[in-house]
Amino acid sequence: MASQDWFEKDFYKVLGVDKNASDEDIKKTYRKLARKFHPDSADPANKDKAEAKFKEISEAYSVLSDKDQRAEYDQIRAMGSGARFTAGGQPGGFNDAFSGFGRGGGGFQGAGFEDILSGMFGGGSPQGGFGSSGGFRWGQPTKGQDMVSRVNIDFFEAVHGETISLQTPDGRTVKAKIPAGVADKQKIRLRGKGHPSPDGGQPGDMVLTVTVGKHPVFERDGLNVRLVVPVTFVEAVNGATIEVPTLEGETVKLKVAPGTPSGRILRVKGRGISNGKDAGDLLAEVQVAVPSHLEGAALAAFEKFAEVAPTENPRAEMLAKAKR
């Protein structure tokens, strides 16, 4: 952005908002205008006008949506109200607007333009412009603003990775590659997919926050995947070989040792989530399924078993520890 623009352009008027407008009001207004004037959605006969207007509102939003740039802009506009840039320091020009900052009221005598701006904004030079927060740069185009968004994906899209299409507030369609193994609430930065630069510089980035949906069987634990595997009372007592599902859609066989209790974890190495560098394990938690009712021969056999079953109290140790 050229220096003169900070004095001569009324960015609040461009967006049609009050100078005391909130950040949210500015954002809403920009989105509405961006959709209206985006060149891709404009009438071909008015495409050039729409493109010019779109660039104008993007330039205004680039400054007003950034807290530091907006503060600088407001200060400069207030300080230079009524002044304009003219060549050679003519009356009514840029030097007049700053004459009070010079030594002895003599404009910039003994103090360069960059020195005055440095004192006002905490740094700056002919190469550095108004400082590190963005805004006007001599010889350097301004990078566009970053765009923040959220995306919802299902469990298997997060496990295996996916390429999705996103619609931006200004009407663009952006392809986003979701890497395999992405976690819930993880952020992904898409370089160059944010807001365009107001003066021909690099566009900003898009920062996505990923929300991963739940799965009815699998539950993620870091790179490990957990699931609960029911086994019958007989399988738990006598031992058995059972099949459990994996993330790849196939099954693996696991050996349940005789006397396995509920809560025991059976581990399958390397069958969890892979992020390209590391892979987790599949953790199968055994849950003994107790029959809801018994009838006939099964009931008779169980009653006979109860007569000869061990009589120790499995809660005795817990009760004793609770009293300490």
Coordinates of C-alpha atoms in Angstrom, one line a residue:
M1 CA 0.0 0.0 0.0
A2 CA 1.4 3.5 -0.9
S3 CA 1.9 6.0 1.9
Q4 CA -0.6 8.4 0.4
D5 CA -3.4 5.8 0.7
W6 CA -3.2 5.9 4.5
F7 CA -4.2 9.6 4.3
E8 CA -6.5 9.8 1.3
K9 CA -8.4 6.5 1.5
D10 CA -11.3 6.2 3.9
F11 CA -11.4 2.5 4.5
Y12 CA -14.4 2.8 6.8
K13 CA -16.4 4.5 4.0
V14 CA -15.2 1.8 1.5
L15 CA -16.8 -0.9 3.7
G16 CA -19.7 1.3 4.8
V17 CA -19.1 1.0 8.5
D18 CA -18.7 3.5 11.3
K19 CA -15.1 4.1 12.5
N20 CA -16.1 2.7 15.9
A21 CA -17.5 -0.5 14.4
S22 CA -16.6 -3.8 16.1
D23 CA -14.3 -6.4 14.6
E24 CA -17.3 -8.7 14.1
D25 CA -19.3 -6.0 12.3
I26 CA -16.4 -5.3 10.0
K27 CA -16.0 -9.0 9.2
K28 CA -19.7 -9.5 8.5
T29 CA -19.8 -6.5 6.2
Y30 CA -16.7 -7.6 4.3
R31 CA -18.1 -11.1 3.8
K32 CA -21.3 -9.6 2.4
L33 CA -19.5 -7.3 0.1
A34 CA -17.0 -9.9 -1.0
R35 CA -19.8 -12.2 -2.1
K36 CA -21.5 -9.4 -4.0
F37 CA -18.4 -8.1 -5.9
H38 CA -16.4 -11.3 -6.3
P39 CA -15.3 -11.3 -10.0
D40 CA -16.3 -15.0 -10.4
S41 CA -19.9 -14.3 -9.6
A42 CA -20.2 -10.9 -11.4
D43 CA -21.9 -10.2 -14.7
P44 CA -19.3 -10.6 -17.5
A45 CA -20.2 -7.1 -18.7
N46 CA -19.3 -5.6 -15.3
K47 CA -16.5 -8.0 -14.4
D48 CA -13.8 -5.2 -14.6
K49 CA -15.8 -2.9 -12.2
A50 CA -16.5 -5.8 -9.9
E51 CA -12.8 -6.8 -9.8
A52 CA -11.8 -3.2 -9.0
K53 CA -14.4 -3.0 -6.2
F54 CA -13.4 -6.3 -4.8
K55 CA -9.8 -5.2 -4.7
E56 CA -10.8 -2.0 -2.9
I57 CA -12.9 -3.7 -0.2
S58 CA -10.2 -6.4 0.3
E59 CA -7.6 -3.7 0.8
A60 CA -9.8 -1.9 3.3
Y61 CA -10.5 -5.2 5.2
S62 CA -6.8 -6.1 5.2
V63 CA -6.1 -3.0 7.3
L64 CA -9.2 -2.8 9.4
S65 CA -9.3 -6.5 10.4
D66 CA -5.8 -6.3 11.8
K67 CA -5.7 -4.8 15.3
D68 CA -2.3 -3.2 14.9
Q69 CA -2.8 -2.0 11.4
R70 CA -6.1 -0.5 12.3
A71 CA -4.6 1.4 15.2
E72 CA -1.8 2.8 12.9
Y73 CA -4.3 3.7 10.3
D74 CA -6.5 5.6 12.8
Q75 CA -3.5 7.5 14.2
I76 CA -2.2 8.5 10.8
R77 CA -5.7 9.6 9.6
A78 CA -6.2 11.6 12.7
M79 CA -2.8 13.2 12.5
G80 CA -2.9 14.0 8.8
S81 CA -6.6 15.0 8.5
G82 CA -6.9 17.5 5.7
A83 CA -3.4 17.0 4.5
R84 CA -2.3 15.4 1.2
F85 CA 1.0 14.4 -0.3
T86 CA 2.5 16.9 -2.8
A87 CA 5.9 17.1 -4.4
G88 CA 8.6 19.3 -3.0
G89 CA 7.0 20.1 0.3
Q90 CA 4.5 22.6 -1.2
P91 CA 2.1 24.4 1.2
G92 CA -0.8 22.1 2.2
G93 CA 1.3 19.1 1.5
F94 CA 2.8 16.2 3.6
N95 CA 5.5 18.4 5.2
D96 CA 2.9 20.9 6.5
A97 CA 1.0 18.1 8.2
F98 CA 4.1 17.0 10.1
S99 CA 5.7 20.5 10.6
G100 CA 5.1 20.4 14.3
F101 CA 7.3 17.4 14.7
G102 CA 10.4 19.0 13.2
R103 CA 13.0 20.9 15.2
G104 CA 12.1 24.6 15.6
G105 CA 8.8 24.1 13.7
G106 CA 10.8 23.6 10.5
G107 CA 9.3 20.5 9.2
F108 CA 11.7 17.5 8.9
Q109 CA 14.9 19.5 9.3
G110 CA 17.4 17.4 11.3
A111 CA 15.1 14.5 11.6
G112 CA 14.2 12.2 8.7
F113 CA 10.7 10.9 7.9
E114 CA 11.6 7.4 9.1
D115 CA 12.9 8.8 12.4
I116 CA 9.5 10.4 13.2
L117 CA 7.5 7.4 12.2
S118 CA 9.9 5.2 14.2
G119 CA 9.2 7.2 17.3
M120 CA 5.5 7.0 16.7
F121 CA 5.1 3.3 15.8
G122 CA 8.1 1.6 17.5
G123 CA 10.3 1.2 14.5
G124 CA 10.5 1.8 10.8
S125 CA 12.8 2.8 8.0
P126 CA 12.7 3.3 4.3
Q127 CA 12.9 -0.5 4.1
G128 CA 10.8 -1.3 7.1
G129 CA 7.7 0.9 6.7
F130 CA 5.5 1.2 9.7
G131 CA 6.9 -1.7 11.7
S132 CA 6.5 -5.4 12.0
S133 CA 2.8 -5.6 12.4
G134 CA 2.0 -5.3 8.7
G135 CA 0.5 -2.3 7.0
F136 CA 2.4 0.0 4.7
R137 CA 5.8 -1.1 3.5
W138 CA 8.1 0.8 1.1
G139 CA 9.2 -1.6 -1.6
Q140 CA 7.4 -4.6 -0.1
P141 CA 3.8 -5.7 -1.0
T142 CA 1.6 -6.6 1.9
K143 CA 0.8 -10.2 2.6
G144 CA -3.0 -11.0 2.7
Q145 CA -4.7 -11.8 5.9
D146 CA -5.0 -15.3 7.2
M147 CA -8.4 -17.0 7.0
V148 CA -9.6 -19.1 10.0
S149 CA -12.1 -21.9 9.5
R150 CA -13.3 -25.2 10.9
V151 CA -13.9 -28.5 9.2
N152 CA -15.8 -31.6 10.4
I153 CA -14.6 -35.0 9.2
D154 CA -15.6 -38.6 10.1
F155 CA -13.4 -41.0 12.0
F156 CA -12.1 -42.9 9.0
E157 CA -11.3 -39.8 7.0
A158 CA -9.1 -38.8 9.9
V159 CA -7.5 -42.2 10.1
H160 CA -6.8 -42.6 6.4
G161 CA -6.6 -39.0 5.2
E162 CA -8.8 -37.3 2.7
T163 CA -9.0 -34.4 0.2
I164 CA -12.0 -32.2 0.8
S165 CA -13.5 -29.1 -0.9
L166 CA -14.2 -26.0 1.2
Q167 CA -16.3 -22.9 0.3
T168 CA -14.7 -19.7 1.5
P169 CA -16.8 -16.6 2.6
D170 CA -15.7 -14.8 -0.6
G171 CA -17.0 -17.5 -2.8
R172 CA -13.9 -19.5 -3.7
T173 CA -13.6 -23.3 -3.6
V174 CA -10.5 -24.5 -1.9
K175 CA -9.1 -28.1 -2.0
A176 CA -7.7 -29.1 1.4
K177 CA -5.7 -32.3 1.9
I178 CA -6.3 -33.8 5.3
P179 CA -3.3 -35.9 6.3
A180 CA -3.7 -39.5 7.6
G181 CA -3.7 -39.7 11.3
V182 CA -5.0 -36.1 12.0
A183 CA -6.3 -35.7 15.5
D184 CA -9.4 -34.0 16.8
K185 CA -8.9 -30.2 17.3
Q186 CA -5.6 -30.3 15.4
K187 CA -4.8 -27.3 13.2
I188 CA -3.8 -27.5 9.5
R189 CA -2.2 -24.5 7.7
L190 CA -2.9 -24.2 4.0
R191 CA -0.3 -21.9 2.5
G192 CA -1.7 -19.2 0.2
K193 CA -5.3 -20.1 0.6
G194 CA -6.3 -17.1 2.7
H195 CA -7.4 -13.6 1.8
P196 CA -5.7 -12.0 -1.2
S197 CA -3.1 -9.2 -0.8
P198 CA -4.5 -5.7 -1.3
D199 CA -1.5 -4.6 -3.3
G200 CA -0.3 -7.6 -5.3
G201 CA 1.7 -9.5 -2.6
Q202 CA 1.4 -13.0 -1.4
P203 CA -2.1 -14.2 -0.3
G204 CA -2.6 -15.1 3.4
D205 CA -2.9 -18.7 4.7
M206 CA -6.0 -20.7 5.7
V207 CA -5.9 -22.2 9.1
L208 CA -8.3 -25.1 9.6
T209 CA -9.3 -26.6 13.0
V210 CA -10.3 -30.2 12.5
T211 CA -13.2 -31.8 14.4
V212 CA -13.2 -35.6 14.1
G213 CA -16.5 -37.4 14.5
K214 CA -17.0 -40.4 17.0
H215 CA -17.1 -44.0 15.9
P216 CA -19.4 -46.6 17.4
V217 CA -16.7 -49.2 17.8
F218 CA -13.3 -47.6 17.8
E219 CA -12.0 -45.0 20.1
R220 CA -8.7 -43.1 19.6
D221 CA -6.1 -42.9 22.3
G222 CA -3.1 -41.0 20.8
L223 CA -2.0 -43.3 18.0
N224 CA -3.5 -46.3 19.7
V225 CA -7.1 -47.4 19.0
R226 CA -9.3 -49.0 21.7
L227 CA -12.4 -51.2 21.4
V228 CA -14.4 -53.3 23.8
V229 CA -14.6 -57.0 22.9
P230 CA -17.4 -59.0 24.5
V231 CA -16.6 -62.7 25.3
T232 CA -19.0 -65.3 26.7
F233 CA -18.7 -66.6 30.3
V234 CA -17.6 -70.0 28.9
E235 CA -14.9 -68.3 26.7
A236 CA -13.6 -66.3 29.6
V237 CA -13.4 -69.4 31.9
N238 CA -12.1 -72.0 29.4
G239 CA -10.2 -69.7 27.1
A240 CA -10.8 -69.2 23.4
T241 CA -9.6 -67.8 20.1
I242 CA -11.7 -64.9 19.0
E243 CA -11.9 -62.5 16.0
V244 CA -11.8 -58.7 16.4
P245 CA -12.2 -55.9 13.7
T246 CA -9.3 -53.6 12.6
L247 CA -9.2 -50.2 11.0
E248 CA -8.5 -51.8 7.6
G249 CA -11.8 -53.6 7.6
E250 CA -10.4 -57.1 8.1
T251 CA -10.3 -59.1 11.3
V252 CA -7.4 -60.5 13.4
K253 CA -7.5 -63.4 15.8
L254 CA -6.7 -63.0 19.4
K255 CA -6.2 -65.6 22.1
V256 CA -8.2 -65.3 25.3
A257 CA -6.4 -67.1 28.1
P258 CA -8.4 -69.4 30.5
G259 CA -9.7 -67.4 33.5
T260 CA -9.5 -64.0 31.6
P261 CA -11.5 -61.3 33.6
S262 CA -13.3 -58.3 32.3
G263 CA -11.0 -55.3 31.7
R264 CA -8.0 -57.2 30.5
I265 CA -6.3 -55.6 27.5
L266 CA -5.3 -57.7 24.5
R267 CA -2.8 -55.8 22.3
V268 CA -2.2 -56.1 18.6
K269 CA 1.1 -54.4 17.7
G270 CA 1.1 -51.9 14.8
R271 CA -2.6 -52.1 14.0
G272 CA -3.6 -48.7 15.4
I273 CA -3.3 -45.3 13.6
S274 CA -0.3 -44.4 11.4
N275 CA 0.7 -40.8 10.7
G276 CA 3.4 -41.7 8.2
K277 CA 6.2 -41.9 10.8
D278 CA 4.8 -43.9 13.7
A279 CA 2.0 -46.4 14.2
G280 CA 0.0 -47.2 17.3
D281 CA -1.5 -50.5 18.5
L282 CA -5.0 -52.0 18.6
L283 CA -6.1 -52.4 22.2
A284 CA -8.9 -54.8 22.8
E285 CA -10.5 -54.6 26.2
V286 CA -12.2 -57.9 27.2
Q287 CA -15.7 -57.6 28.6
V288 CA -17.3 -60.8 29.9
A289 CA -20.9 -61.0 28.8
V290 CA -23.1 -62.4 31.5
P291 CA -26.3 -64.2 30.4
S292 CA -29.4 -62.2 31.1
H293 CA -31.4 -65.4 31.9
L294 CA -31.0 -69.2 32.0
E295 CA -33.6 -71.9 31.4
G296 CA -33.9 -75.6 31.4
A297 CA -30.7 -77.7 31.3
A298 CA -28.5 -74.6 31.4
L299 CA -30.2 -73.3 34.6
A300 CA -29.9 -76.8 36.2
A301 CA -26.3 -77.1 35.3
F302 CA -25.5 -73.6 36.7
E303 CA -27.2 -74.3 40.0
K304 CA -25.2 -77.5 40.3
F305 CA -22.0 -75.5 39.5
A306 CA -22.9 -72.9 42.2
E307 CA -23.0 -75.7 44.8
V308 CA -19.4 -76.6 44.1
A309 CA -17.9 -73.2 42.9
P310 CA -15.2 -71.5 45.0
T311 CA -16.7 -69.5 47.9
E312 CA -14.1 -66.8 48.4
N313 CA -15.4 -63.2 48.3
P314 CA -13.8 -61.4 45.3
R315 CA -14.4 -58.0 47.0
A316 CA -12.7 -58.9 50.3
E317 CA -9.4 -57.2 49.4
M318 CA -11.1 -54.1 48.2
L319 CA -13.2 -53.8 51.4
A320 CA -10.1 -54.3 53.6
K321 CA -8.1 -51.6 51.7
A322 CA -11.0 -49.1 51.9
K323 CA -10.8 -49.2 55.8
R324 CA -7.2 -48.2 55.9

